[in-house]
Coordinates of C-alpha atoms and ligand atoms in Angstrom, one line a residue:
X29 CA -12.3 67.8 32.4
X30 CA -14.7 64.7 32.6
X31 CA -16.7 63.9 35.4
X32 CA -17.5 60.5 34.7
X33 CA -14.2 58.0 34.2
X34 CA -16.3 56.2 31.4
X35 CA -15.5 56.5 28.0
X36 CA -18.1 58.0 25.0
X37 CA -19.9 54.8 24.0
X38 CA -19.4 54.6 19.8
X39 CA -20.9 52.5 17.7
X40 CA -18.6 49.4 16.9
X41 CA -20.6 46.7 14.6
X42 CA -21.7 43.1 15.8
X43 CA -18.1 41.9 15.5
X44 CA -18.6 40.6 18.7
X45 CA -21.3 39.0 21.0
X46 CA -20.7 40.1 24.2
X47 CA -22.2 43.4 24.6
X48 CA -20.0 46.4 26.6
X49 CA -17.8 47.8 23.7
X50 CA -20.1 50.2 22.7
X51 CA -23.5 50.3 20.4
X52 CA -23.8 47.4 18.5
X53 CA -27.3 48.0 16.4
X54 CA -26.9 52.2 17.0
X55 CA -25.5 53.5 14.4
X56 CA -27.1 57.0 14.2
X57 CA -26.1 57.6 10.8
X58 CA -26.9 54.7 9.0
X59 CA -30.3 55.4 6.7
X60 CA -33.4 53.3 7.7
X61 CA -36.2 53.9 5.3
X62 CA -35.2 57.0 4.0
X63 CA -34.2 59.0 7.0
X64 CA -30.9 58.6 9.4
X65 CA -31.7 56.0 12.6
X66 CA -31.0 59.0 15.1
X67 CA -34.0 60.9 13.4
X68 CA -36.7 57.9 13.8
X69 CA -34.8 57.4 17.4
X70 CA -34.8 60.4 19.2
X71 CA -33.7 59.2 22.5
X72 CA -34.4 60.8 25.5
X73 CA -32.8 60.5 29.3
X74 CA -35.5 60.8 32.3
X75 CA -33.9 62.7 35.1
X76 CA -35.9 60.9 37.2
X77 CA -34.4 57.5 37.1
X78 CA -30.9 58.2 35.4
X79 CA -30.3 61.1 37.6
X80 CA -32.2 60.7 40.9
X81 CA -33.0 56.9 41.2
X82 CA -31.4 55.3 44.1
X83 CA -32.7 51.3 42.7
X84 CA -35.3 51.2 46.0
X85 CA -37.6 48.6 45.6
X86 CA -41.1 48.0 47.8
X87 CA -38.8 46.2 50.1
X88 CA -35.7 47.8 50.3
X89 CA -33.6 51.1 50.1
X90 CA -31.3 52.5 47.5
X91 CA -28.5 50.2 46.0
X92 CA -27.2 52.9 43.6
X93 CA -23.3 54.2 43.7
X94 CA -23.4 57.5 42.1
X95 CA -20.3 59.9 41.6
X96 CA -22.8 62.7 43.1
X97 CA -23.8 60.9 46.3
X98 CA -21.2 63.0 48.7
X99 CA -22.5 66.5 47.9
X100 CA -24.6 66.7 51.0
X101 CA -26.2 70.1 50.5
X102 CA -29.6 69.8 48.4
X103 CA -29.2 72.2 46.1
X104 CA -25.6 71.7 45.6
X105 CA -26.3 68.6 44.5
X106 CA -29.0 69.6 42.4
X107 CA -27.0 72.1 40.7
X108 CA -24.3 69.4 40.7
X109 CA -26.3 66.4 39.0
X110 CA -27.1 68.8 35.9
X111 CA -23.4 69.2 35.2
X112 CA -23.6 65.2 35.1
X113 CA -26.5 64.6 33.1
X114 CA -24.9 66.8 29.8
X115 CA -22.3 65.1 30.3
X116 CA -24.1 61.7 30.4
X117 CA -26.0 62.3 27.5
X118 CA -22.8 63.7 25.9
X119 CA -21.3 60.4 26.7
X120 CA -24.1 58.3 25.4
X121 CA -25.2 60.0 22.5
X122 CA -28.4 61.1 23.2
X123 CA -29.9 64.1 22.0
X124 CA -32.9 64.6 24.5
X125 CA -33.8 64.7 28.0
X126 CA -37.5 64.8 29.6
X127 CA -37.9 65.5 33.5
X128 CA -40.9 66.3 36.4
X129 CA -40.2 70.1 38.1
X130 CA -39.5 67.7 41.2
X131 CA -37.0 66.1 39.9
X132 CA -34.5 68.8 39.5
X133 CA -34.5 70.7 43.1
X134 CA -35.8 70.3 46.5
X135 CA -39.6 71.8 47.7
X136 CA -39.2 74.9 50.2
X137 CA -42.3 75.8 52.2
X138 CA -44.3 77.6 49.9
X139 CA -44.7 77.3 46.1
X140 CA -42.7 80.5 45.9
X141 CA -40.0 79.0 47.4
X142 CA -40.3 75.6 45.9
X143 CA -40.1 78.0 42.6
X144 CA -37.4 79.7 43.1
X145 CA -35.3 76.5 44.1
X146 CA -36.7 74.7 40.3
X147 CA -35.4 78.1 38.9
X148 CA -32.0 78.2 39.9
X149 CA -31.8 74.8 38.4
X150 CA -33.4 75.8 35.3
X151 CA -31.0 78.7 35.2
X152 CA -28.4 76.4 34.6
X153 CA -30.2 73.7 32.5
X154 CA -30.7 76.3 30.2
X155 CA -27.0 77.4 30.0
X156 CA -25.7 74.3 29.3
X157 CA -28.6 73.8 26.7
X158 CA -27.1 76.5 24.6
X159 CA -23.8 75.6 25.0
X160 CA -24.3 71.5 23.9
X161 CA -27.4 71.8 21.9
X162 CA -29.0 69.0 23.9
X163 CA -32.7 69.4 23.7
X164 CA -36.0 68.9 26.2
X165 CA -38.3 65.9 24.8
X166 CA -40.4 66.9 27.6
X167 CA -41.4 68.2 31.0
X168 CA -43.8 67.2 33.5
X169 CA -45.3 68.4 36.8
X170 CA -45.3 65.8 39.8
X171 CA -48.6 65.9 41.5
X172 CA -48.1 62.7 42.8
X173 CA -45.5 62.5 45.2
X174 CA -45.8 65.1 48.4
X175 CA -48.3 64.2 50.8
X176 CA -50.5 66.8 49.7
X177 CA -51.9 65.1 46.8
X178 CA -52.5 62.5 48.9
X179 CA -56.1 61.7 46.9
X180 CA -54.7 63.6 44.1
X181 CA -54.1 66.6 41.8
X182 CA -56.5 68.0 39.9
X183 CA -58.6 65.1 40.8
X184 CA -58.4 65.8 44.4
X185 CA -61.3 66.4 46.3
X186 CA -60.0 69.3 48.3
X187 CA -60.1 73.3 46.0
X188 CA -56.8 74.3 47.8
X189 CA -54.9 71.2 45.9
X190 CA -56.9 71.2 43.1
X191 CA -55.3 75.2 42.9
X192 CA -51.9 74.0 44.0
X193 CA -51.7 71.8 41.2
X194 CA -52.8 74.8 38.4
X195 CA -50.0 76.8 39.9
X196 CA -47.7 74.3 39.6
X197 CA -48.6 73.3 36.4
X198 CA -48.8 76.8 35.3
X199 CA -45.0 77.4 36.2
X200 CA -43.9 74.2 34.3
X201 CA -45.9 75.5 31.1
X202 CA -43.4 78.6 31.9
X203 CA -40.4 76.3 32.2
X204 CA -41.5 74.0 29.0
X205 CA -41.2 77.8 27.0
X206 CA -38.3 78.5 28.4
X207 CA -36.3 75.1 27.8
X208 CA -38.1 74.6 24.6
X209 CA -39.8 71.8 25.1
X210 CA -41.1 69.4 22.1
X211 CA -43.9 68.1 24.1
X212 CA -45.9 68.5 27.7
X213 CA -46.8 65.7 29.1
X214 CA -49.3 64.9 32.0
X215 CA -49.2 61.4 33.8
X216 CA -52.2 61.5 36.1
X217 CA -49.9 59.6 39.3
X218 CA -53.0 60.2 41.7
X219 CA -56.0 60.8 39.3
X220 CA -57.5 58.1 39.9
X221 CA -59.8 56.8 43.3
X222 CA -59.4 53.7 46.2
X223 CA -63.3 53.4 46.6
X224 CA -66.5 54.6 44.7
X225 CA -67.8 54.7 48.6
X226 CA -66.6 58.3 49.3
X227 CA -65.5 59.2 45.6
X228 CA -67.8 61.5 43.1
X229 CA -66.4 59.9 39.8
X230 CA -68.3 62.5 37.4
X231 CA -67.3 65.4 39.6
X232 CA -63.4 64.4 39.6
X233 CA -63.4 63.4 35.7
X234 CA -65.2 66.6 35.0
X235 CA -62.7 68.4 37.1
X236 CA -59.3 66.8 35.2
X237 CA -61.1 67.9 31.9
X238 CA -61.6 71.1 32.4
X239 CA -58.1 71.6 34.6
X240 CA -56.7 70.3 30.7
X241 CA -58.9 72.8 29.2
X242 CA -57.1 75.6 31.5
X243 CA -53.5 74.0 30.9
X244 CA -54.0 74.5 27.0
X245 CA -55.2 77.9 27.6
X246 CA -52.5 79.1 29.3
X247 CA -49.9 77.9 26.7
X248 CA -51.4 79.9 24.2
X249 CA -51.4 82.6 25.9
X250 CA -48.0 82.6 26.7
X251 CA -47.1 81.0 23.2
X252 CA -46.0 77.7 24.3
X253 CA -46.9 75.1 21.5
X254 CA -45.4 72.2 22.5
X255 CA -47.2 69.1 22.2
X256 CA -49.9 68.1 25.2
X257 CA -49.4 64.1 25.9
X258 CA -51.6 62.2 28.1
X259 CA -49.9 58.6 29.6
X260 CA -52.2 55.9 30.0
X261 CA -51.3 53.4 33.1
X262 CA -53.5 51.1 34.9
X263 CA -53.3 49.8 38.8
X264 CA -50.5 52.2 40.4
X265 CA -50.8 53.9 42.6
X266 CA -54.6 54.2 42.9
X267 CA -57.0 50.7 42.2
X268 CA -58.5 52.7 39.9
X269 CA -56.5 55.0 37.7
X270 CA -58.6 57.2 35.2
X271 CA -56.1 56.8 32.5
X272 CA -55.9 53.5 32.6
X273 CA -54.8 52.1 29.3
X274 CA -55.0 53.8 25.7
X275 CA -58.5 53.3 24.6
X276 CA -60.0 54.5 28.1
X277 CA -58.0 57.1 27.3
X278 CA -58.8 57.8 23.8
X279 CA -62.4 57.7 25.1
X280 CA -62.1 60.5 28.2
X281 CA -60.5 63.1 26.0
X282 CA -63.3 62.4 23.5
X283 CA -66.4 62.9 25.8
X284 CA -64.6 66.1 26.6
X285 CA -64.2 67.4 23.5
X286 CA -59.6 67.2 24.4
X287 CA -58.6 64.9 21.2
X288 CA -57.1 67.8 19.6
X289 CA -55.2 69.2 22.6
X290 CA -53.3 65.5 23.2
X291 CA -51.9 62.4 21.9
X292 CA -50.9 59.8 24.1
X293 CA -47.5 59.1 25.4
X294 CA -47.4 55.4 25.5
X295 CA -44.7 53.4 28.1
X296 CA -44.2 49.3 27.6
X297 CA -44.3 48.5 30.9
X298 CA -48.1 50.1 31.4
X299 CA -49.2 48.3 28.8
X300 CA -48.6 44.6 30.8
X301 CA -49.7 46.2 33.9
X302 CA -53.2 46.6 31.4
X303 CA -52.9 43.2 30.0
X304 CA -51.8 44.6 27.1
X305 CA -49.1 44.0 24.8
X306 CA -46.9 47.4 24.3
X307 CA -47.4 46.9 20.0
X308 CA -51.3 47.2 21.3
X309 CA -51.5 50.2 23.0
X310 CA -49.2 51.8 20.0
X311 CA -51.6 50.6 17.4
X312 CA -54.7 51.8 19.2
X313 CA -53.9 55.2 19.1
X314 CA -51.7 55.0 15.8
X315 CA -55.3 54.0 14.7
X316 CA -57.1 57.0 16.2
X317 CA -54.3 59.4 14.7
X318 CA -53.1 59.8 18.6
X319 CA -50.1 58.1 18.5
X320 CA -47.4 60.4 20.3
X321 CA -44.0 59.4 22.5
X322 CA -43.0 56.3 23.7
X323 CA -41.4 55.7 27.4
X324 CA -39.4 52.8 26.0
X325 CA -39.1 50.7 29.1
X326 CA -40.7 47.2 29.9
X327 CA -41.5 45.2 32.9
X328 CA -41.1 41.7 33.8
X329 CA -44.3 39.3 33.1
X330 CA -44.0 37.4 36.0
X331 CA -44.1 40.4 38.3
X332 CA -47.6 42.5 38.8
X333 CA -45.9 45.7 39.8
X334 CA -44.4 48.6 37.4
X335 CA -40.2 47.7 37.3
X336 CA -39.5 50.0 34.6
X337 CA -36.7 47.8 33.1
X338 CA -34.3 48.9 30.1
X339 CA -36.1 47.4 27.2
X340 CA -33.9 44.3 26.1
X341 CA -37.0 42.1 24.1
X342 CA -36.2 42.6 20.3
X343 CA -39.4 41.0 19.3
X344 CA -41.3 43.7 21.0
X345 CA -39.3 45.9 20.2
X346 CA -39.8 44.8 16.3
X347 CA -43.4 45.2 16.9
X348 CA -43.3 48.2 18.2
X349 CA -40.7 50.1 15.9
X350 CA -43.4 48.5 13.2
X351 CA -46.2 50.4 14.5
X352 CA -44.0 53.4 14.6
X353 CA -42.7 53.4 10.9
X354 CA -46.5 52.9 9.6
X355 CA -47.3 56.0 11.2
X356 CA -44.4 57.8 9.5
X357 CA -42.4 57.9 12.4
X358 CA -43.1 60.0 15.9
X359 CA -43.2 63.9 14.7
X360 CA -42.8 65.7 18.3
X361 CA -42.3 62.6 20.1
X362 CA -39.3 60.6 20.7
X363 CA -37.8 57.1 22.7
X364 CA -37.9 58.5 26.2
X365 CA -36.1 55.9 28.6
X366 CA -38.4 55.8 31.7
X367 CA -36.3 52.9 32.6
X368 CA -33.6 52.1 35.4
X369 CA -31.2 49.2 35.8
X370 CA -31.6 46.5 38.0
X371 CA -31.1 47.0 41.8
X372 CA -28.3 44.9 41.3
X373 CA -27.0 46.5 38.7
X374 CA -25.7 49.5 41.1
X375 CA -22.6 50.8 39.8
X376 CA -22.2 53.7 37.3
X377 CA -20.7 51.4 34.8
X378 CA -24.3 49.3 34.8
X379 CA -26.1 52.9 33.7
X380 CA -23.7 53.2 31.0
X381 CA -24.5 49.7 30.1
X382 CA -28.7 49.9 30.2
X383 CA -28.9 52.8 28.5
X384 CA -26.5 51.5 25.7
X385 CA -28.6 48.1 25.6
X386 CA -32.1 50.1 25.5
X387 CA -30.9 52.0 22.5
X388 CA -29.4 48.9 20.6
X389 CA -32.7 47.0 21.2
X390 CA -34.5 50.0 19.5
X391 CA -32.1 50.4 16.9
X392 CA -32.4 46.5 16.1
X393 CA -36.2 46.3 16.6
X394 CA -36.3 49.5 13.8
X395 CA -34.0 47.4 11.4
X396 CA -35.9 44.5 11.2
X397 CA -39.3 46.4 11.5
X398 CA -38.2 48.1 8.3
X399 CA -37.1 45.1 6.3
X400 CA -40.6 44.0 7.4
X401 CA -42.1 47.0 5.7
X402 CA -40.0 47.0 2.7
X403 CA -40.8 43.3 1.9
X404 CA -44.4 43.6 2.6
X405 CA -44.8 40.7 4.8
X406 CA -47.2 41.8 7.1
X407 CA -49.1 44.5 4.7
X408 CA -49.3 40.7 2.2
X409 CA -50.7 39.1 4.7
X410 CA -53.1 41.4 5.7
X411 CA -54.7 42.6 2.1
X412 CA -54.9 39.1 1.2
X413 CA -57.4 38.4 4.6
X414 CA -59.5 41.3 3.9
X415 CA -59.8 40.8 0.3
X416 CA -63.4 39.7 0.2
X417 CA -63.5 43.4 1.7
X418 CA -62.9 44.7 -1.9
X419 CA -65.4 43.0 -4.3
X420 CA -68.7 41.9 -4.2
X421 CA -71.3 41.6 -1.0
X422 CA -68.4 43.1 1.0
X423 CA -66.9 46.0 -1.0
X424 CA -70.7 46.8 -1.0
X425 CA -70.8 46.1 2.7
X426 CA -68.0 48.7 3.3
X427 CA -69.7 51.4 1.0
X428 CA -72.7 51.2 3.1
X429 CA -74.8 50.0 -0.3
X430 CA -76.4 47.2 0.9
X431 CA -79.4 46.9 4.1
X432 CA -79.3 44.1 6.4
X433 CA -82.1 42.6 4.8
X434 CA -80.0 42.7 1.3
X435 CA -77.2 40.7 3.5
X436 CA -79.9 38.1 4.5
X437 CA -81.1 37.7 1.0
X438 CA -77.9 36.6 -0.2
X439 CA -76.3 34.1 2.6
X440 CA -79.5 32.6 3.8
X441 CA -79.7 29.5 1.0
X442 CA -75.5 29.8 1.3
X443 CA -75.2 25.7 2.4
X444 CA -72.7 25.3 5.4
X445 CA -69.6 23.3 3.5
X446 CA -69.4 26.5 1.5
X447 CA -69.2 29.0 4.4
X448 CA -66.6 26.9 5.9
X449 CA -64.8 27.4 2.4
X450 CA -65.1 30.9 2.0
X451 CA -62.9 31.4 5.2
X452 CA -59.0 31.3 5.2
X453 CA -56.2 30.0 7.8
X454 CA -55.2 32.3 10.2
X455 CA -51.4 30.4 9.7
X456 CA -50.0 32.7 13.0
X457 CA -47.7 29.7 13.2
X458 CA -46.0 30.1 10.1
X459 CA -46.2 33.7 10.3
X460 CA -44.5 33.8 13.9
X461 CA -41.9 31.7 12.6
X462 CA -41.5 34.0 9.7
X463 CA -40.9 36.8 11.7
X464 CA -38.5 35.3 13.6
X465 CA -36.9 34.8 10.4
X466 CA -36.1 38.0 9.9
X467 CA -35.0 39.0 13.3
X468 CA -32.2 36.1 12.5
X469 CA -31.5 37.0 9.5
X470 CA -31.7 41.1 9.8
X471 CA -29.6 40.9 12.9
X472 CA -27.3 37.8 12.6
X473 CA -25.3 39.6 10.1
Ligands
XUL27 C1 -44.9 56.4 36.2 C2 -44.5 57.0 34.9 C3 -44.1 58.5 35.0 C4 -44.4 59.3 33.9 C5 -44.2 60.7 34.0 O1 -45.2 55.0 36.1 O2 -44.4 56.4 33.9 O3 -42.7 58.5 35.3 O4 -43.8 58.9 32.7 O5 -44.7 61.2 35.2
CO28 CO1 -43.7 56.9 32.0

């Protein structure tokens, strides 16, 4: 018997333009550089926003419609919603879900009780797991929301949080074991201070490291190797967050000696909130050999506030999916939607709908990405403006051959005009207008 009166979404071609009918760039099958697109696009559902997201904004409450909303009792509901999400994910296709241990049941009084309540739920989570082979991209801790971590988790200036937060981490490491999941990830929600006038910025960053440090050891010892992800976001909720975009990122788990516990589990809509561009923060740590998960979401430029929208821009999309395929693709990571529709958008029909336009705008972005790849454009473009890189003065540059005072010696008589010459147009116009190109002509088909 269904639950949800919508129909399995299929994939149904671009025969025509008004989306609704189903996936129109998904086709999970089809073979994308060598692999099927549901391997490069492990998908994932976040409880927290499919499941449990009423579409509140800073001004106003909950807009949502959901077939669970008349099941009064907590955990009824609780137990309820997971009978919805498998079938949600059944529905859509989608092979993975990721959640925080809040998301699934109520608190109690103690962390026994709040425990036993996550438990129940997990009981059934992984029933059903067996029974669909639906899969856990990852799991998280909130140590962000109750009022206790008012000035943070492990961050916090107070011991008796700073322990509440190992103990609840430790029991989520227990849960990732038990629900297999592919990776752990930690989003520091409260790591981070107001004001450096009553904050010891050493003592908390020193703190976080070695409350990692702990994490990791307790995963071993229970044998839970799962992947450790770190997620960089600037601004919310503290002025200062710690993990503020990718490279500060990169940089903390260097000075403590962590870059071989994590990788970084990078979300679009962060990235603007850093006044960065999503392909950026993917390509910094695809360059440090960090690059782990994507929370595929983005946020609207013209607002300075996270929205976590369904990701509908191809050409970031493109960019990103670019940056993905050149690493080879995500290993333990996956396309995790941190994303909910619009508070307008409140009916069940309209989370159908997001979800079925967030995947289509990844499968397109990967399409075209891939024709990029396989015709070399960018890769042309980019040998070509290094080549003076791999002769001469600069191939001897590179092999660390030549002293500075060899590099005076031969520019210093170098007259001006010929300088000028020996640089090339940038031509990002023509280059821009080439990618667009083949976002017609990959797509328009
Ligand atoms: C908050 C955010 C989180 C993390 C997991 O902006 O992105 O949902 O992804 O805690
Ligand atoms: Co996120």
């Amino acid at each position: 018997m269904s639950l949800f009166t919508q129909e399995k979404v299929k994939y149904v071609g671009t025969k025509g333009l008004k989306a609704g009918d189903g996936f129109h760039y998904y086709n999970p099958d089809e073979m994308i550089n060598g692999k099927k697109m549901s391997e490069w696009l492990k998908f994932s559902v976040a409880y927290w926003h499919t499941m449990d997201q009423r579409l509140v904004d800073p001004f106003g409450d909950g807009t949502a419609q959901r077939p669970w909303d008349n099941i009064t009792d907590p955990m009824e509901q609780a137990l309820a919603k997971v009978d919805y999400l498998f079938e949600f994910l059944d529905k859509m296709n989608v092979e993975y879900f990721a959640f925080h241990d809040r998301d699934l049941a109520p608190e109690g009084d103690t962390l026994r009780e709040t425990n036993e309540n996550l438990d129940k739920v997990i009981d059934k989570i992984v029933e059903k797991m067996q029974e669909t082979g639906k899969k856990v991209l990852w799991n998280t801790s909130s140590l962000f929301t109750n009022p206790r971590f008012v000035a943070g988790g492990a961050t916090a200036p107070f011991a008796d949080i700073l322990a509440y937060s190992a103990a609840q981490i430790k029991h989520s490491l227990e849960i990732a074991k038990r629900v297999n999941s592919e990776n752990y990830v930690f989003w520091g929600g409260r790591e981070g201070y107001e004001s450096l006038l009553n904050t010891d910025m050493k003592r908390e960053q020193e703190h976080i490291a070695k409350f990692f440090k702990m994490a990791k050891d307790y995963a071993n010892e229970i044998g839970y190797t799962g992947q450790f992800l770190l997620e960089p976001k600037p601004k919310e909720p503290t002025s200062h967050q710690y993990d503020t975009d990718a490279a500060t990122t990169i940089a903390f788990l260097k000075e403590y000696g962590l870059e071989d516990i994590f990788k970084l589990n990078l979300e679009g809509n962060h990235a603007y909130l850093a006044g960065h561009t999503y392909e950026h923060e993917v390509r910094v740590a695809r360059d440090a050999g960090l690059l782990g998960s994507l929370d595929a979401n983005m946020g609207d430029k013209l607002i300075g506030w996270d929205i976590d929208e369904f990701p509908n821009d191809i050409y970031e999309a493109t960019l990103v999916m670019y940056e993905m395929l050149k690493d080879g693709g995500l290993k333990t990571g996956g396309l995790n939607f941190d994303a909910k529709p619009r508070r307008q958008s409140f009916t069940m029909d309209d989370l159908f709908l997001a979800h079925t336009a967030g995947m289509d705008t990844y499968a397109a972005g990967l399409k075209v990405a891939s024709r990029l790849i396989e015709d070399k454009v960018l890769d042309d473009v980019i040998t070509d403006r290094y080549s003076s890189f791999d002769s001469g003065i600069g191939a001897d540059f590179e092999s660390g051959k030549v002293t500075f005072k060899e590099l005076e010696d031969y520019i210093i008589d170098i007259p001006q005009e010929k300088l000028i010459e020996s640089t090339k147009s940038g031509h990002l116009e023509q280059l821009k207008a080439t990618l667009n190109n083949y976002i017609f002509s990959t797509l328009g088909k």
